[in-house]
mmCIF file of C-alpha atoms in Angstrom:
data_model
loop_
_atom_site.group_PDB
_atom_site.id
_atom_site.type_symbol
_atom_site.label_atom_id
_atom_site.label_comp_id
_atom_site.label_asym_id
_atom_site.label_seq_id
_atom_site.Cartn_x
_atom_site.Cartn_y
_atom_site.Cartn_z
ATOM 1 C CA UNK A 1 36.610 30.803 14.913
ATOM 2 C CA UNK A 2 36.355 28.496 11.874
ATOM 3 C CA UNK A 3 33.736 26.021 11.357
ATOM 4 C CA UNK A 4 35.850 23.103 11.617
ATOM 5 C CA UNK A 5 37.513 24.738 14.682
ATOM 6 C CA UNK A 6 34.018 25.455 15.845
ATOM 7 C CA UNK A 7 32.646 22.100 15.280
ATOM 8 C CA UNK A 8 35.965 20.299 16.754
ATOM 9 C CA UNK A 9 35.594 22.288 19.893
ATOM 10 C CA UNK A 10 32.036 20.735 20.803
ATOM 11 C CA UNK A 11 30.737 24.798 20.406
ATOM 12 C CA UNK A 12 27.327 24.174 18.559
ATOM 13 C CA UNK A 13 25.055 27.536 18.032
ATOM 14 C CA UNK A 14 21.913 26.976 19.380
ATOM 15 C CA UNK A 15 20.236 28.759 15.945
ATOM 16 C CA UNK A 16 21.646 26.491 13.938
ATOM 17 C CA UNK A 17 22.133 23.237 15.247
ATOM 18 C CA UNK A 18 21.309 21.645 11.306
ATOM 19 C CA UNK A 19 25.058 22.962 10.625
ATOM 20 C CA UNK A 20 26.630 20.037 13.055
ATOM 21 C CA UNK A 21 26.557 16.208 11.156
ATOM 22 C CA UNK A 22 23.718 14.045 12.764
ATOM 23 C CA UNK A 23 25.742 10.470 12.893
ATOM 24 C CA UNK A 24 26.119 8.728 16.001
ATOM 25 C CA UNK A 25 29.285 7.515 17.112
ATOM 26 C CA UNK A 26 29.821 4.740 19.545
ATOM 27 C CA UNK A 27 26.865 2.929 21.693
ATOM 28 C CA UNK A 28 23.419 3.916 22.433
ATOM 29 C CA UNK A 29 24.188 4.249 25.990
ATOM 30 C CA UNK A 30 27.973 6.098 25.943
ATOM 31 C CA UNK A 31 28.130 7.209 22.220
ATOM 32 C CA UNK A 32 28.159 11.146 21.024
ATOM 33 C CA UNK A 33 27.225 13.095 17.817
ATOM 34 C CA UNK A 34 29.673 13.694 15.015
ATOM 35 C CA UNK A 35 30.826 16.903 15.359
ATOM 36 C CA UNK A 36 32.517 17.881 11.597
ATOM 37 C CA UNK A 37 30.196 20.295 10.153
ATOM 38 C CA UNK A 38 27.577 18.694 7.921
ATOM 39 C CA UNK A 39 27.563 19.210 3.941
ATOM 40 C CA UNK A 40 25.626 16.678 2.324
ATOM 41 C CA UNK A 41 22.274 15.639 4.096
ATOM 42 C CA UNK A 42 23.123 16.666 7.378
ATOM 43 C CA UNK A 43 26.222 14.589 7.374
ATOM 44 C CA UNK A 44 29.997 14.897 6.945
ATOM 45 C CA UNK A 45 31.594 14.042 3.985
ATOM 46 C CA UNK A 46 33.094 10.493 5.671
ATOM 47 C CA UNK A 47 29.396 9.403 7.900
ATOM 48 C CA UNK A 48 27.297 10.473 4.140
ATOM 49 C CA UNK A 49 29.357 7.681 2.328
ATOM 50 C CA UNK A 50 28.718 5.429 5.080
ATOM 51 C CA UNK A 51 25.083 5.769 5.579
ATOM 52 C CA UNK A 52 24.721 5.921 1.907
ATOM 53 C CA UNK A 53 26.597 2.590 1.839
ATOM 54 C CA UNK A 54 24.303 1.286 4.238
ATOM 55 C CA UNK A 55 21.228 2.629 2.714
ATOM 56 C CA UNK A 56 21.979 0.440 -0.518
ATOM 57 C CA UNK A 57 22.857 -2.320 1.183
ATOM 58 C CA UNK A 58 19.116 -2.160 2.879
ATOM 59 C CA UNK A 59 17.726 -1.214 -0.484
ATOM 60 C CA UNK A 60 19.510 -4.327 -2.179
ATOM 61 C CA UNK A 61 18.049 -7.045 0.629
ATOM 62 C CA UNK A 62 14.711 -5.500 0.601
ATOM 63 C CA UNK A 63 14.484 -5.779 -3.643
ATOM 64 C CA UNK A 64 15.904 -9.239 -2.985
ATOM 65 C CA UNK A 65 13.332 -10.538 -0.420
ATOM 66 C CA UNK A 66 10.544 -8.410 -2.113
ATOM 67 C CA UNK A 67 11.501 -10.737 -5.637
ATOM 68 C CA UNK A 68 11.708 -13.667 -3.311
ATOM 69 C CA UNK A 69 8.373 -12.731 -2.118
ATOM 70 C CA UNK A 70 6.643 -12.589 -5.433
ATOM 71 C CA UNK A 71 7.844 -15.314 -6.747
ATOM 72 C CA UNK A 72 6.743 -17.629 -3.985
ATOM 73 C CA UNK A 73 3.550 -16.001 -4.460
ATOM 74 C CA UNK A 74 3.254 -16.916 -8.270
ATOM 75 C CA UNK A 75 4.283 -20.087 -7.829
ATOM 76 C CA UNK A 76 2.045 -21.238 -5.224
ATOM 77 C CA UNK A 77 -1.458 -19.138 -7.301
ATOM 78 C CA UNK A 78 -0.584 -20.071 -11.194
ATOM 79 C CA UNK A 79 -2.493 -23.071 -10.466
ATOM 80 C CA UNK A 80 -5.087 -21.179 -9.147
ATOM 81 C CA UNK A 81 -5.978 -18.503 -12.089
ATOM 82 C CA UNK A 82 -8.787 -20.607 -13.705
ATOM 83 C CA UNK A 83 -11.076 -20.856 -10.718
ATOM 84 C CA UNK A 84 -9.889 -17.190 -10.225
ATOM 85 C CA UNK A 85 -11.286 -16.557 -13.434
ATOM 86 C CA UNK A 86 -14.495 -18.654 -13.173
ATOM 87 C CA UNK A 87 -14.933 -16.917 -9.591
ATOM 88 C CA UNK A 88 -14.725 -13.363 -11.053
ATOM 89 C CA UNK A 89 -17.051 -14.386 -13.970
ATOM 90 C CA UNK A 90 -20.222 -15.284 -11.139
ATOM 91 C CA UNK A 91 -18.944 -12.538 -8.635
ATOM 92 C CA UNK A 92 -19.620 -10.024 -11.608
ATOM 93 C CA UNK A 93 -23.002 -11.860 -12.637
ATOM 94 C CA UNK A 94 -24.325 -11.914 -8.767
ATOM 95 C CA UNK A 95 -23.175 -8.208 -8.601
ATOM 96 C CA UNK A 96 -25.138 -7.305 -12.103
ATOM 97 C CA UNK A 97 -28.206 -8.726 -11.270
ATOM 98 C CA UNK A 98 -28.053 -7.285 -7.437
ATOM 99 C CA UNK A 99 -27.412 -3.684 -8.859
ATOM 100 C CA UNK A 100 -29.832 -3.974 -11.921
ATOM 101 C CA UNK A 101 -33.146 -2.027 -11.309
ATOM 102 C CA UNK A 102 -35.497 -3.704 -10.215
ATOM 103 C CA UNK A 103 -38.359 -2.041 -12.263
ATOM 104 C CA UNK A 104 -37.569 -1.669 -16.036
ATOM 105 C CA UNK A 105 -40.241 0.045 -16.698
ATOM 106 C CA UNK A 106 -39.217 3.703 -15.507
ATOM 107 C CA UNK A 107 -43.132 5.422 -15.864
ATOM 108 C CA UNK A 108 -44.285 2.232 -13.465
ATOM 109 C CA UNK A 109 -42.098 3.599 -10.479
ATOM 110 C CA UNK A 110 -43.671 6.916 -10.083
ATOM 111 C CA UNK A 111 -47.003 7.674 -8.450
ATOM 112 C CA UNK A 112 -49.421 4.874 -7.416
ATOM 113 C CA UNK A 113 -47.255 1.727 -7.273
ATOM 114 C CA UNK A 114 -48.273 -1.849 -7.204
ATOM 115 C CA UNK A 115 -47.181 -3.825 -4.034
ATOM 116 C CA UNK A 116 -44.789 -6.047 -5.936
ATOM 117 C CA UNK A 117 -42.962 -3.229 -7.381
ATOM 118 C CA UNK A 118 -42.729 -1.797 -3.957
ATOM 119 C CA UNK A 119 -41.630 -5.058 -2.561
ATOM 120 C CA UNK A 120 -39.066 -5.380 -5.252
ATOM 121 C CA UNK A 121 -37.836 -1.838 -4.525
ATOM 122 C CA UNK A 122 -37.465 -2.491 -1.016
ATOM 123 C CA UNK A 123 -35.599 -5.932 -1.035
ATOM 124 C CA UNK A 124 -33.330 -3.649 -3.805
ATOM 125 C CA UNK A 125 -32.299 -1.179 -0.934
ATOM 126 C CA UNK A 126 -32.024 -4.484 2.299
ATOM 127 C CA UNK A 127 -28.989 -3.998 4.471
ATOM 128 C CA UNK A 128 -28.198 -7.180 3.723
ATOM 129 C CA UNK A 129 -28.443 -7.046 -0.025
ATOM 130 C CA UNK A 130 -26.608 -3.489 0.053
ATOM 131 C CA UNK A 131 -23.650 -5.907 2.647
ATOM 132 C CA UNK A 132 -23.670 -7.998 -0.208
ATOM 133 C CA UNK A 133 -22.953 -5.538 -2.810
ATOM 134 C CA UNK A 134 -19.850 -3.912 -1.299
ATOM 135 C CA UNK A 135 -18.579 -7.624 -0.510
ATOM 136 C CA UNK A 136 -18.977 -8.743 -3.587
ATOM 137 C CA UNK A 137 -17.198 -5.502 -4.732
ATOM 138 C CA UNK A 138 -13.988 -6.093 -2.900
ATOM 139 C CA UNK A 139 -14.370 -9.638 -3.777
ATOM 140 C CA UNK A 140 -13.812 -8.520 -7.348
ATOM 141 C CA UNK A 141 -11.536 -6.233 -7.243
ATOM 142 C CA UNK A 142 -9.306 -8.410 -5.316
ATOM 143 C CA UNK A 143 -9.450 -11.200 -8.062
ATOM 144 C CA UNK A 144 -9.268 -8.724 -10.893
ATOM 145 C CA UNK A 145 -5.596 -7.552 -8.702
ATOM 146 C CA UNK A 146 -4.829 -10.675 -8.437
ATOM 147 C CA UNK A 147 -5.498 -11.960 -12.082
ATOM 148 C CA UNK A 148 -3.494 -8.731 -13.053
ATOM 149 C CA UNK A 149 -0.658 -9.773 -10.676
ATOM 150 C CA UNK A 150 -0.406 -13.192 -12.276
ATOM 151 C CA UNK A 151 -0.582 -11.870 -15.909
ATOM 152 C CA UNK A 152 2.331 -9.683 -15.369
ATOM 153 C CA UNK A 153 4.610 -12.092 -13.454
ATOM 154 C CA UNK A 154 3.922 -14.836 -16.254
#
């Protein structure tokens, strides 16, 4: 038997059931599977062009709404970049002086320690100072993505 024979005849190999094409014809409920033997993609030659067809159709409206998308989103932030800016400047201050050291003097941190310097290296490691450290990162990288994001739409 032939493939096409093979194929037209319903007769599907149960090794190689890849050799078949995987569109389905007719309704969810009462349709069947193509049954020309598949060459590009696991399809035939006629399903490949449609389901490439419909796969740049797709393509095309999701570019579309994506640009649609972006551009709604520049036009309601370009107003917005300066305080952006301003924001990012004190996020980045806050976040320097929260991960400075809080001893600057290196040979005062070993051995016998005065209670200040202990204090100072205990408030450095607080939960809630350490909270504030990884909020105020994501805070700035989320401005610094979306200062980027307005200096390459503009």
């Amino acid at each position: 038997m032939t493939p096409k024979k093979t194929a037209a005849a319903g007769y599907q190999h149960p090794d190689v059931p890849w050799k078949l094409c995987a569109y389905w014809v007719g309704s969810d409920t009462t349709g069947h599977r193509c049954t020309a033997v598949s060459v590009k993609g696991g399809y035939c030659e006629k399903h490949y062009a449609i389901v490439l067809e419909r796969t740049k159709k797709t393509l095309a409206k999701s570019r579309a709404n994506s640009a649609r998308a972006n551009a709604a989103w520049f036009d309601r932030n370009v107003h917005r970049a300066p305080s952006w800016r301003a924001q990012l400047e004190r996020a980045e201050a806050e976040y320097a002086r929260r991960t400075a050291s809080p001893v600057n003097d290196r040979a005062a941190v070993g051995g016998d320690t005065h209670r200040s310097i202990v204090r100072g290296q205990a408030r450095h490691l607080s939960d809630s100072n350490i909270a504030r450290v990884v909020e105020l990162e994501r805070i700035i990288k989320t401005l610094r993505a979306d200062l980027a994001r307005l200096e390459a739409d503009a």
